[in-house]
Tab-separated table of C-alpha atoms in Angstrom:
chain	number	residue	atom	x	y	z
A	1	MET	CA	130.486	170.056	103.490
A	2	LEU	CA	133.884	168.675	102.695
A	3	ALA	CA	133.456	166.050	105.316
A	4	GLY	CA	130.295	164.838	104.060
A	5	LEU	CA	131.591	164.539	100.472
A	6	MET	CA	134.788	162.704	101.980
A	7	VAL	CA	132.383	160.081	103.633
A	8	LEU	CA	130.330	159.496	100.300
A	9	ALA	CA	133.270	159.354	98.889
A	10	GLN	CA	134.764	156.527	100.855
A	11	ALA	CA	131.094	154.958	101.162
A	12	GLY	CA	131.201	154.623	97.209
A	13	ALA	CA	134.689	152.990	97.232
A	14	GLN	CA	133.604	150.109	99.485
A	15	THR	CA	132.272	147.326	97.662
A	16	LEU	CA	129.104	145.375	98.219
A	17	PRO	CA	129.182	142.433	99.968
A	18	SER	CA	129.058	139.291	97.112
A	19	LEU	CA	125.879	137.075	97.694
A	20	PRO	CA	126.984	133.934	99.750
A	21	ASN	CA	127.974	130.588	97.661
A	22	ILE	CA	124.950	128.657	98.433
A	23	GLY	CA	126.985	125.663	97.637
A	24	ARG	CA	129.285	126.389	100.515
A	25	VAL	CA	126.242	127.221	102.627
A	26	ASN	CA	124.499	124.069	101.803
A	27	GLU	CA	127.806	122.165	102.860
A	28	ILE	CA	128.523	124.096	106.275
A	29	TRP	CA	124.656	123.554	107.380
A	30	ARG	CA	125.435	119.851	106.339
A	31	VAL	CA	128.299	119.808	108.697
A	32	ALA	CA	126.611	121.621	111.454
A	33	ASP	CA	123.598	119.508	111.014
A	34	ALA	CA	125.601	116.113	111.205
A	35	ARG	CA	127.125	117.563	114.279
A	36	MET	CA	123.913	118.338	116.093
A	37	GLY	CA	122.989	114.544	115.409
A	38	ARG	CA	126.534	113.497	116.854
A	39	GLN	CA	125.670	115.798	119.870
A	40	ALA	CA	121.912	114.170	120.189
A	41	ASP	CA	123.508	110.481	120.277
A	42	TYR	CA	126.108	111.488	122.772
A	43	TRP	CA	123.822	113.012	125.053
A	44	PHE	CA	121.575	109.871	124.763
A	45	GLU	CA	124.555	107.464	125.358
A	46	HIS	CA	125.734	109.251	128.406
A	47	GLY	CA	121.762	109.431	129.851
A	48	ASP	CA	121.008	113.103	129.426
A	49	LEU	CA	117.930	112.746	127.780
A	50	PRO	CA	116.544	116.038	128.484
A	51	ARG	CA	119.167	117.340	126.188
A	52	ALA	CA	118.834	114.603	123.601
A	53	VAL	CA	115.264	115.205	123.644
A	54	GLN	CA	115.238	118.821	123.385
A	55	LEU	CA	118.192	118.603	120.436
A	56	LEU	CA	115.820	115.722	118.797
A	57	GLY	CA	112.742	118.338	119.035
A	58	PHE	CA	114.615	121.107	117.125
A	59	ARG	CA	115.907	118.939	114.776
A	60	ALA	CA	112.529	117.394	113.671
A	61	SER	CA	111.024	121.247	113.682
A	62	LEU	CA	114.076	122.183	111.250
A	63	TYR	CA	112.825	119.250	108.862
A	64	PRO	CA	108.895	118.752	109.323
A	65	ASN	CA	109.076	116.484	106.130
A	66	ASP	CA	112.191	114.042	107.217
A	67	TYR	CA	110.544	110.555	108.467
A	68	GLU	CA	113.955	109.407	110.224
A	69	ARG	CA	113.757	112.987	112.513
A	70	ALA	CA	110.585	112.758	113.291
A	71	THR	CA	110.764	108.886	114.578
A	72	ASP	CA	113.684	109.390	116.185
A	73	TYR	CA	112.153	112.322	118.308
A	74	GLY	CA	108.893	110.183	118.686
A	75	PHE	CA	111.031	106.759	120.064
A	76	LEU	CA	112.890	109.151	122.312
A	77	LEU	CA	109.955	110.536	123.625
A	78	LYS	CA	108.381	106.753	123.921
A	79	SER	CA	111.512	105.574	125.998
A	80	LEU	CA	111.006	108.210	128.319
A	81	GLY	CA	106.908	107.246	128.739
A	82	ARG	CA	106.117	110.784	127.248
A	83	ARG	CA	103.362	108.935	125.321
A	84	ASN	CA	101.280	112.000	124.788
A	85	GLU	CA	103.791	113.893	122.985
A	86	GLU	CA	105.241	111.221	121.024
A	87	LEU	CA	101.612	110.392	119.310
A	88	ALA	CA	101.601	114.266	119.033
A	89	VAL	CA	104.813	114.469	117.022
A	90	TYR	CA	103.455	111.359	114.811
A	91	ILE	CA	100.012	112.963	114.083
A	92	GLN	CA	102.179	116.288	113.103
A	93	PHE	CA	104.188	114.490	110.845
A	94	ARG	CA	101.324	112.642	109.281
A	95	GLN	CA	99.302	115.799	108.367
A	96	ALA	CA	102.327	117.547	107.250
A	97	ASN	CA	103.409	114.813	104.973
A	98	LEU	CA	100.681	112.417	103.987
A	99	SER	CA	100.169	114.233	100.746
A	100	LYS	CA	103.640	113.580	99.874
A	101	ASP	CA	104.857	110.259	101.713
A	102	PRO	CA	102.529	107.192	101.278
A	103	ASP	CA	104.282	106.249	104.496
A	104	ALA	CA	103.677	109.265	106.485
A	105	ALA	CA	100.850	107.683	108.799
A	106	TRP	CA	102.867	104.360	109.492
A	107	PRO	CA	104.321	105.869	112.538
A	108	GLU	CA	100.965	106.860	114.406
A	109	ALA	CA	99.185	103.782	113.434
A	110	ASN	CA	102.142	101.874	114.839
A	111	PHE	CA	101.683	103.913	117.797
A	112	TYR	CA	97.773	102.704	118.040
A	113	TYR	CA	98.770	99.210	117.446
A	114	GLU	CA	101.401	99.324	120.339
A	115	MET	CA	98.629	100.743	122.302
A	116	LYS	CA	95.994	97.912	121.244
A	117	MET	CA	93.929	100.728	119.723
A	118	TYR	CA	93.572	98.432	116.781
A	119	ALA	CA	90.382	100.050	115.440
A	120	LYS	CA	92.517	103.050	114.575
A	121	VAL	CA	94.860	101.788	112.178
A	122	ALA	CA	92.713	101.090	109.376
A	123	PRO	CA	91.750	104.618	108.729
A	124	LEU	CA	95.271	105.658	108.539
A	125	LEU	CA	96.787	103.176	106.516
A	126	GLU	CA	94.237	101.491	104.078
A	127	PRO	CA	94.009	104.931	101.964
A	128	THR	CA	97.843	104.390	101.606
A	129	LEU	CA	97.866	101.357	100.170
A	130	SER	CA	97.032	102.548	96.559
A	131	ARG	CA	100.093	104.660	96.726
A	132	ASN	CA	102.489	101.787	97.137
A	133	PRO	CA	103.810	102.240	100.977
A	134	HIS	CA	106.270	100.211	102.312
A	135	PRO	CA	105.390	96.153	103.061
A	136	ASN	CA	105.465	97.151	106.649
A	137	SER	CA	102.190	99.238	106.219
A	138	TYR	CA	100.585	96.089	104.736
A	139	ARG	CA	101.961	93.850	107.665
A	140	LEU	CA	100.711	96.450	110.245
A	141	LEU	CA	97.325	96.859	108.690
A	142	ALA	CA	96.679	92.957	108.425
A	143	ARG	CA	97.982	92.396	112.172
A	144	SER	CA	95.494	95.050	113.473
A	145	TYR	CA	92.785	93.478	111.709
A	146	GLU	CA	93.870	90.053	112.747
A	147	LYS	CA	94.010	91.614	116.572
A	148	ALA	CA	90.394	93.072	115.850
A	149	GLY	CA	89.179	89.711	114.923
A	150	SER	CA	88.842	90.352	111.142
A	151	LEU	CA	90.472	87.694	109.552
A	152	ALA	CA	88.815	88.163	106.043
A	153	ASN	CA	90.311	91.733	105.987
A	154	ALA	CA	93.770	90.274	107.261
A	155	PHE	CA	93.269	87.967	104.442
A	156	ARG	CA	93.059	90.760	101.895
A	157	ILE	CA	95.554	93.059	103.130
A	158	TYR	CA	98.081	89.824	102.872
A	159	GLN	CA	96.899	89.207	99.574
A	160	GLU	CA	97.540	92.413	98.327
A	161	LEU	CA	101.004	92.608	100.138
A	162	VAL	CA	101.945	89.253	98.147
A	163	SER	CA	100.317	90.808	94.969
A	164	ALA	CA	102.496	94.014	95.112
A	165	HIS	CA	105.797	92.491	96.688
A	166	PRO	CA	105.683	88.596	95.434
A	167	THR	CA	109.300	87.773	96.617
A	168	ASP	CA	108.173	88.539	100.369
A	169	MET	CA	108.163	85.073	101.650
A	170	ALA	CA	107.139	86.305	105.446
A	171	ALA	CA	104.108	87.711	103.517
A	172	LYS	CA	103.115	84.566	101.690
A	173	ALA	CA	103.650	82.520	105.051
A	174	ASN	CA	101.377	84.788	106.898
A	175	LEU	CA	98.514	84.341	103.989
A	176	GLU	CA	98.789	80.916	104.512
A	177	ARG	CA	98.517	81.054	108.166
A	178	ILE	CA	95.630	83.088	107.771
A	179	ARG	CA	93.999	81.194	105.480
A	180	LYS	CA	94.131	78.099	107.923
A	181	LEU	CA	92.842	80.106	110.424
A	182	MET	CA	89.697	81.127	108.552
A	183	LYS	CA	89.583	77.563	107.489
A	184	ALA	CA	89.309	76.268	110.941
A	185	ALA	CA	86.561	78.969	111.981
A	186	ARG	CA	84.823	78.577	108.859
A	187	ILE	CA	84.822	81.854	107.827
A	188	PHE	CA	84.122	82.237	104.098
A	189	PRO	CA	85.237	81.547	101.522
A	190	PHE	CA	86.964	78.414	103.030
């Protein structure tokens, strides 16, 4: 009985561990994550692509809302010719983030554009235009319409781009280029 009391007394004398300092934990995690990024870069630069892919995939899964991590992972898969896996990364990213990020559909739309699947671009990007996406969304959508032969839609999208970004000189030049193509083809309203 005395031994049991001594154990209880010792247990009571020990202090409970304190809660971790969240700022310190965040800083440790930031440093660890930066180190993983440098390691992925090292493996990529030295040709150890399987390890780089594995680490980029891990980082993308840790941060499913991070545009850069998803696109870095997708780009490496693309460079290895693993296009189906690349597309899966972009679809997953879009599905998880479209409600929060108007640019979440862009990587998948760009994939379809590169694969010359222009008809798949518009359903992804058109709905995002009302949410003020990056100008590249407008450009990709307009180019997809142009490649698909829909100059009137390309013209409309370039007009929206110029309206949203009036200092974008490339958008103005493309708008004029499409206008001339439409005029030459006698497409209404020119």
